[in-house]
Amino acid sequence: MAASYDYYRIFYYVAKYQSFTRAASVLLNSQPNITRAMNNLEQELGCRLFLRSHRGVTLTPEGEMLFARVNVAQEQLRLGEEELMSARSLQGGSISIGCSEIALHGLLLQVLERFHQSYPGVRLHVFNHSTPQALTALKSGLVELAVVTMPVRTGVEQPFSVTELRRFHEILVGGPRFAALADQVMSFTGLMDYPLVFHDKSTWTSDFYNQFFAERGLILRPDIEVATTDQILLMVERNLGLGFLPTFFAKEALARGTVYEIPLEEPIPERRICLVCDRSRPTGSAVQKMKGMLTEIAAEADPALRPD
């Protein structure tokens, strides 16, 4: 047996107002149609739901049992409609974002600050991932957006879409012990004579540098491998080795004099911070607004990224 949802909806209003006439008025229907629907529901369920009198209707014990369930269902539907309306108006809802550390510092923090000021009712769930981890989370549906660092080759396939948000360069830095190197030009072959601090092999950054050095006939063997860029900075400041940092990441440490930029014989190729979306999954209003704000703020910093 599968009675029509409309029957249960009508039952709810008849029971709530204890009147076929009042229920018909609320539902913008006729009283005979309401009566007919309730007679059909009673026949399908095989029991009486209402006691009818000239004063109106009251629920039978069976009707009370059914109303207890229908009332909960109707309330859940109402709450669901309110949540959707709230999310559409950006007074509620949530966004889950997977991001790499460099992408967080290089752009996403600025966007999150503006978004939260504009839409404080939207909950933000930000997961610190490596780029491969963020893309895996996006593919599995654990996050709705990925803001990550991309090498020259993306390795991203359908149904993912990639939008470039920011380009950046990395520089070689050393701590006070290596300050004298700031007055020299370092070759990549010469760099092999110094202790090096790099990301561990699970990251695309590691892949990028391994390929970069291999193209120059060199094998990259870091003395220290770490999980995050801020750990590279800490290690470099403590004179544990030389490391590569995005210019925006190294800016404050350079100003403090805790690290020094070491000139290179050729620059490191620029890399990109990108927004990755899964086009096969539907997205809500909050996610759409976040995507728009990401591209908007990226275009403010680099007009070349402004959409046509």
XYZ file of C-alpha atoms in Angstrom:
308
model
C 0.000 0.000 0.000
C 1.281 3.453 -0.906
C -1.262 6.185 -0.298
C -0.757 9.451 -2.148
C 1.305 12.099 -0.380
C -1.498 14.544 -1.146
C -3.846 12.435 0.992
C -1.486 12.684 3.966
C -1.060 16.421 3.430
C -4.820 16.887 3.422
C -5.123 14.612 6.463
C -2.609 16.797 8.312
C -4.628 19.980 7.773
C -7.995 18.373 8.506
C -6.616 16.962 11.768
C -4.874 20.218 12.638
C -7.984 22.388 12.190
C -10.534 19.662 13.017
C -12.561 20.825 10.056
C -12.939 19.777 6.419
C -14.099 23.273 5.528
C -11.141 25.017 7.173
C -8.681 22.578 5.597
C -10.248 23.206 2.180
C -9.805 26.968 2.656
C -6.130 26.648 3.639
C -5.405 24.270 0.759
C -7.371 26.389 -1.748
C -9.535 23.397 -2.542
C -13.233 22.539 -2.268
C -14.787 20.874 0.765
C -16.223 17.952 -1.294
C -12.744 17.210 -2.698
C -11.262 17.225 0.811
C -13.984 14.900 2.096
C -13.548 12.567 -0.877
C -9.773 12.405 -0.359
C -10.168 11.486 3.321
C -12.740 8.806 2.497
C -10.261 7.332 0.008
C -7.443 7.428 2.583
C -9.590 5.623 5.149
C -10.464 2.955 2.580
C -6.802 2.464 1.626
C -5.708 2.192 5.280
C -8.668 0.033 6.232
C -9.703 2.025 9.274
C -11.594 5.125 10.328
C -9.446 8.202 10.983
C -12.125 10.757 11.859
C -15.296 10.934 13.919
C -17.631 13.329 12.125
C -20.246 15.502 13.817
C -22.019 18.798 13.206
C -19.331 20.468 15.336
C -16.528 19.271 13.084
C -14.264 16.245 13.188
C -12.115 14.594 15.830
C -9.468 11.931 15.431
C -10.104 8.308 16.244
C -7.367 6.428 18.163
C -6.075 5.203 14.793
C -6.199 8.778 13.509
C -4.190 9.963 16.537
C -1.535 7.334 15.814
C -1.261 8.406 12.179
C -1.239 12.119 13.008
C 1.702 11.649 15.385
C 3.782 10.416 12.412
C 2.383 12.756 9.764
C 2.905 15.772 12.015
C 6.619 14.953 12.345
C 6.977 14.428 8.600
C 5.217 17.691 7.801
C 7.427 19.550 10.252
C 10.565 18.071 8.687
C 9.390 19.137 5.242
C 8.746 22.664 6.537
C 12.206 22.833 8.096
C 13.726 21.550 4.881
C 12.008 24.278 2.880
C 13.192 26.912 5.352
C 16.783 25.630 5.164
C 16.724 25.753 1.370
C 15.308 29.279 1.380
C 17.939 30.316 3.924
C 20.730 28.776 1.858
C 19.465 30.425 -1.329
C 19.428 33.803 0.418
C 22.919 33.070 1.863
C 21.597 33.464 5.408
C 22.550 29.849 6.084
C 24.100 26.805 4.479
C 27.700 25.665 4.398
C 30.705 25.290 2.105
C 33.452 22.661 2.325
C 36.779 23.545 0.719
C 39.936 21.508 0.315
C 43.008 23.712 -0.065
C 46.756 23.452 -0.212
C 48.813 25.502 2.211
C 50.290 27.776 -0.454
C 46.819 28.384 -1.937
C 45.493 29.242 1.524
C 48.159 31.867 2.183
C 48.390 33.049 -1.407
C 44.703 33.811 -1.973
C 42.066 31.834 -0.085
C 42.503 33.536 3.308
C 41.741 36.909 1.736
C 38.648 35.507 0.035
C 37.417 33.763 3.193
C 37.698 37.002 5.143
C 35.598 38.935 2.637
C 33.084 36.106 2.226
C 32.576 35.718 5.982
C 32.053 39.454 6.398
C 29.432 39.449 3.624
C 27.667 36.172 4.551
C 28.269 35.413 8.257
C 25.424 32.878 8.315
C 27.222 30.488 5.945
C 29.397 27.932 7.749
C 32.865 27.383 6.306
C 34.650 24.020 6.495
C 38.265 24.331 5.311
C 40.479 21.255 5.056
C 44.251 21.612 4.782
C 45.292 19.134 2.089
C 48.094 18.595 -0.333
C 46.930 19.114 -3.916
C 46.517 15.346 -4.570
C 44.578 14.950 -1.308
C 42.302 17.909 -2.132
C 41.512 16.514 -5.584
C 40.761 13.088 -4.104
C 38.416 14.706 -1.562
C 36.710 16.639 -4.367
C 36.272 13.491 -6.453
C 34.736 11.596 -3.543
C 32.404 14.475 -2.654
C 34.012 15.214 0.728
C 34.618 18.810 -0.361
C 32.722 20.983 -2.847
C 35.646 23.080 -4.053
C 39.404 22.661 -4.207
C 41.765 25.652 -4.188
C 45.183 24.218 -4.846
C 48.666 24.777 -6.202
C 49.245 23.500 -9.703
C 52.515 22.818 -11.494
C 52.838 23.501 -15.207
C 51.105 20.181 -15.908
C 47.827 19.848 -14.042
C 47.038 16.142 -14.184
C 43.338 17.014 -13.822
C 40.820 15.155 -15.960
C 37.075 15.321 -16.663
C 34.661 16.063 -15.070
C 36.930 18.493 -13.211
C 37.225 22.062 -14.448
C 40.261 24.219 -13.611
C 40.201 28.012 -13.292
C 43.495 29.845 -12.854
C 43.348 32.305 -9.952
C 46.901 33.491 -9.320
C 50.379 33.035 -10.722
C 53.391 33.122 -8.457
C 57.144 32.600 -8.442
C 59.326 30.890 -5.881
C 62.739 32.053 -4.738
C 65.681 30.351 -3.081
C 66.295 31.476 0.494
C 68.792 30.716 3.229
C 69.165 31.619 6.897
C 71.745 33.939 8.513
C 74.456 31.289 8.241
C 74.134 31.477 4.443
C 73.742 35.277 4.213
C 76.937 35.611 2.130
C 75.268 33.652 -0.691
C 72.914 36.599 -1.220
C 75.772 38.398 -2.991
C 76.385 35.527 -5.422
C 74.501 33.909 -8.293
C 73.774 30.278 -7.496
C 73.860 27.620 -10.197
C 71.679 24.558 -9.808
C 74.760 22.369 -9.974
C 76.342 24.427 -7.193
C 73.162 24.132 -5.165
C 73.829 20.400 -4.824
C 76.744 21.229 -2.461
C 74.426 22.725 0.167
C 71.925 21.152 2.554
C 68.398 21.389 1.138
C 64.945 21.476 2.723
C 62.024 20.371 0.524
C 58.448 19.167 0.633
C 58.024 15.434 1.061
C 57.472 13.190 -1.946
C 53.672 12.993 -1.533
C 53.166 16.514 -2.905
C 52.977 17.913 -6.414
C 55.534 20.523 -5.337
C 58.041 17.714 -4.839
C 57.157 16.299 -8.277
C 57.590 19.743 -9.816
C 61.093 20.243 -8.415
C 62.212 16.687 -9.096
C 61.249 17.152 -12.744
C 62.832 20.615 -12.879
C 66.182 19.337 -11.593
C 66.027 16.155 -13.704
C 65.661 18.286 -16.854
C 69.036 19.785 -15.912
C 70.649 16.412 -15.384
C 70.504 16.650 -11.599
C 69.012 14.328 -8.983
C 67.346 16.108 -6.109
C 68.254 14.563 -2.746
C 66.915 16.796 0.054
C 68.617 16.610 3.430
C 65.320 17.362 5.166
C 61.793 16.641 3.918
C 58.802 18.336 5.556
C 55.048 18.344 5.064
C 54.342 22.083 4.809
C 55.782 25.309 3.442
C 55.833 27.016 6.836
C 58.024 24.167 8.086
C 60.461 24.876 5.251
C 60.599 28.496 6.411
C 61.220 27.476 10.021
C 63.994 25.085 9.015
C 65.651 27.691 6.804
C 65.503 30.328 9.543
C 67.281 27.843 11.829
C 70.079 27.393 9.268
C 69.199 23.759 8.615
C 69.385 24.208 4.856
C 68.352 26.212 1.800
C 64.786 26.057 0.529
C 62.391 27.407 -2.081
C 59.477 29.611 -0.969
C 56.790 31.557 -2.819
C 57.667 35.240 -2.841
C 54.525 36.149 -0.892
C 55.349 33.508 1.708
C 58.922 34.728 2.190
C 58.103 38.452 2.193
C 57.830 39.020 5.949
C 60.845 36.849 6.800
C 62.923 38.761 4.228
C 61.824 42.048 5.801
C 62.764 40.763 9.284
C 66.155 39.641 8.045
C 65.671 36.064 9.245
C 66.155 34.733 5.697
C 68.017 36.009 2.644
C 67.173 35.642 -1.033
C 69.863 33.846 -3.002
C 69.953 34.829 -6.709
C 69.665 31.966 -9.195
C 71.224 31.622 -12.615
C 67.710 31.165 -14.015
C 64.312 31.750 -12.386
C 62.064 28.957 -11.223
C 59.114 28.607 -13.660
C 55.969 30.278 -12.391
C 53.305 28.158 -10.809
C 49.585 28.688 -10.323
C 46.900 28.718 -7.685
C 43.762 27.246 -9.245
C 40.137 26.615 -8.427
C 39.074 23.063 -9.256
C 35.384 22.121 -9.439
C 33.529 18.906 -10.181
C 31.078 19.844 -12.924
C 29.174 16.574 -12.514
C 27.882 17.563 -9.067
C 25.187 20.187 -8.392
C 26.211 23.170 -6.266
C 24.213 25.475 -4.035
C 24.003 29.256 -3.908
C 26.753 29.601 -1.291
C 29.216 27.579 -3.359
C 28.366 29.582 -6.482
C 28.910 32.827 -4.583
C 32.256 31.581 -3.242
C 33.392 30.639 -6.772
C 32.429 34.082 -8.000
C 34.268 35.816 -5.177
C 37.407 33.744 -5.781
C 37.559 34.759 -9.425
C 36.607 38.350 -8.595
C 39.394 38.843 -6.056
C 41.879 37.045 -8.304
C 41.003 39.461 -11.123
C 41.470 42.427 -8.797
C 45.043 41.311 -8.166
C 45.737 40.379 -11.808
C 43.458 41.988 -14.450
C 44.778 39.487 -17.005
C 42.689 36.850 -15.226
C 39.474 38.849 -15.596
C 36.931 36.841 -17.635
C 36.068 38.176 -21.087
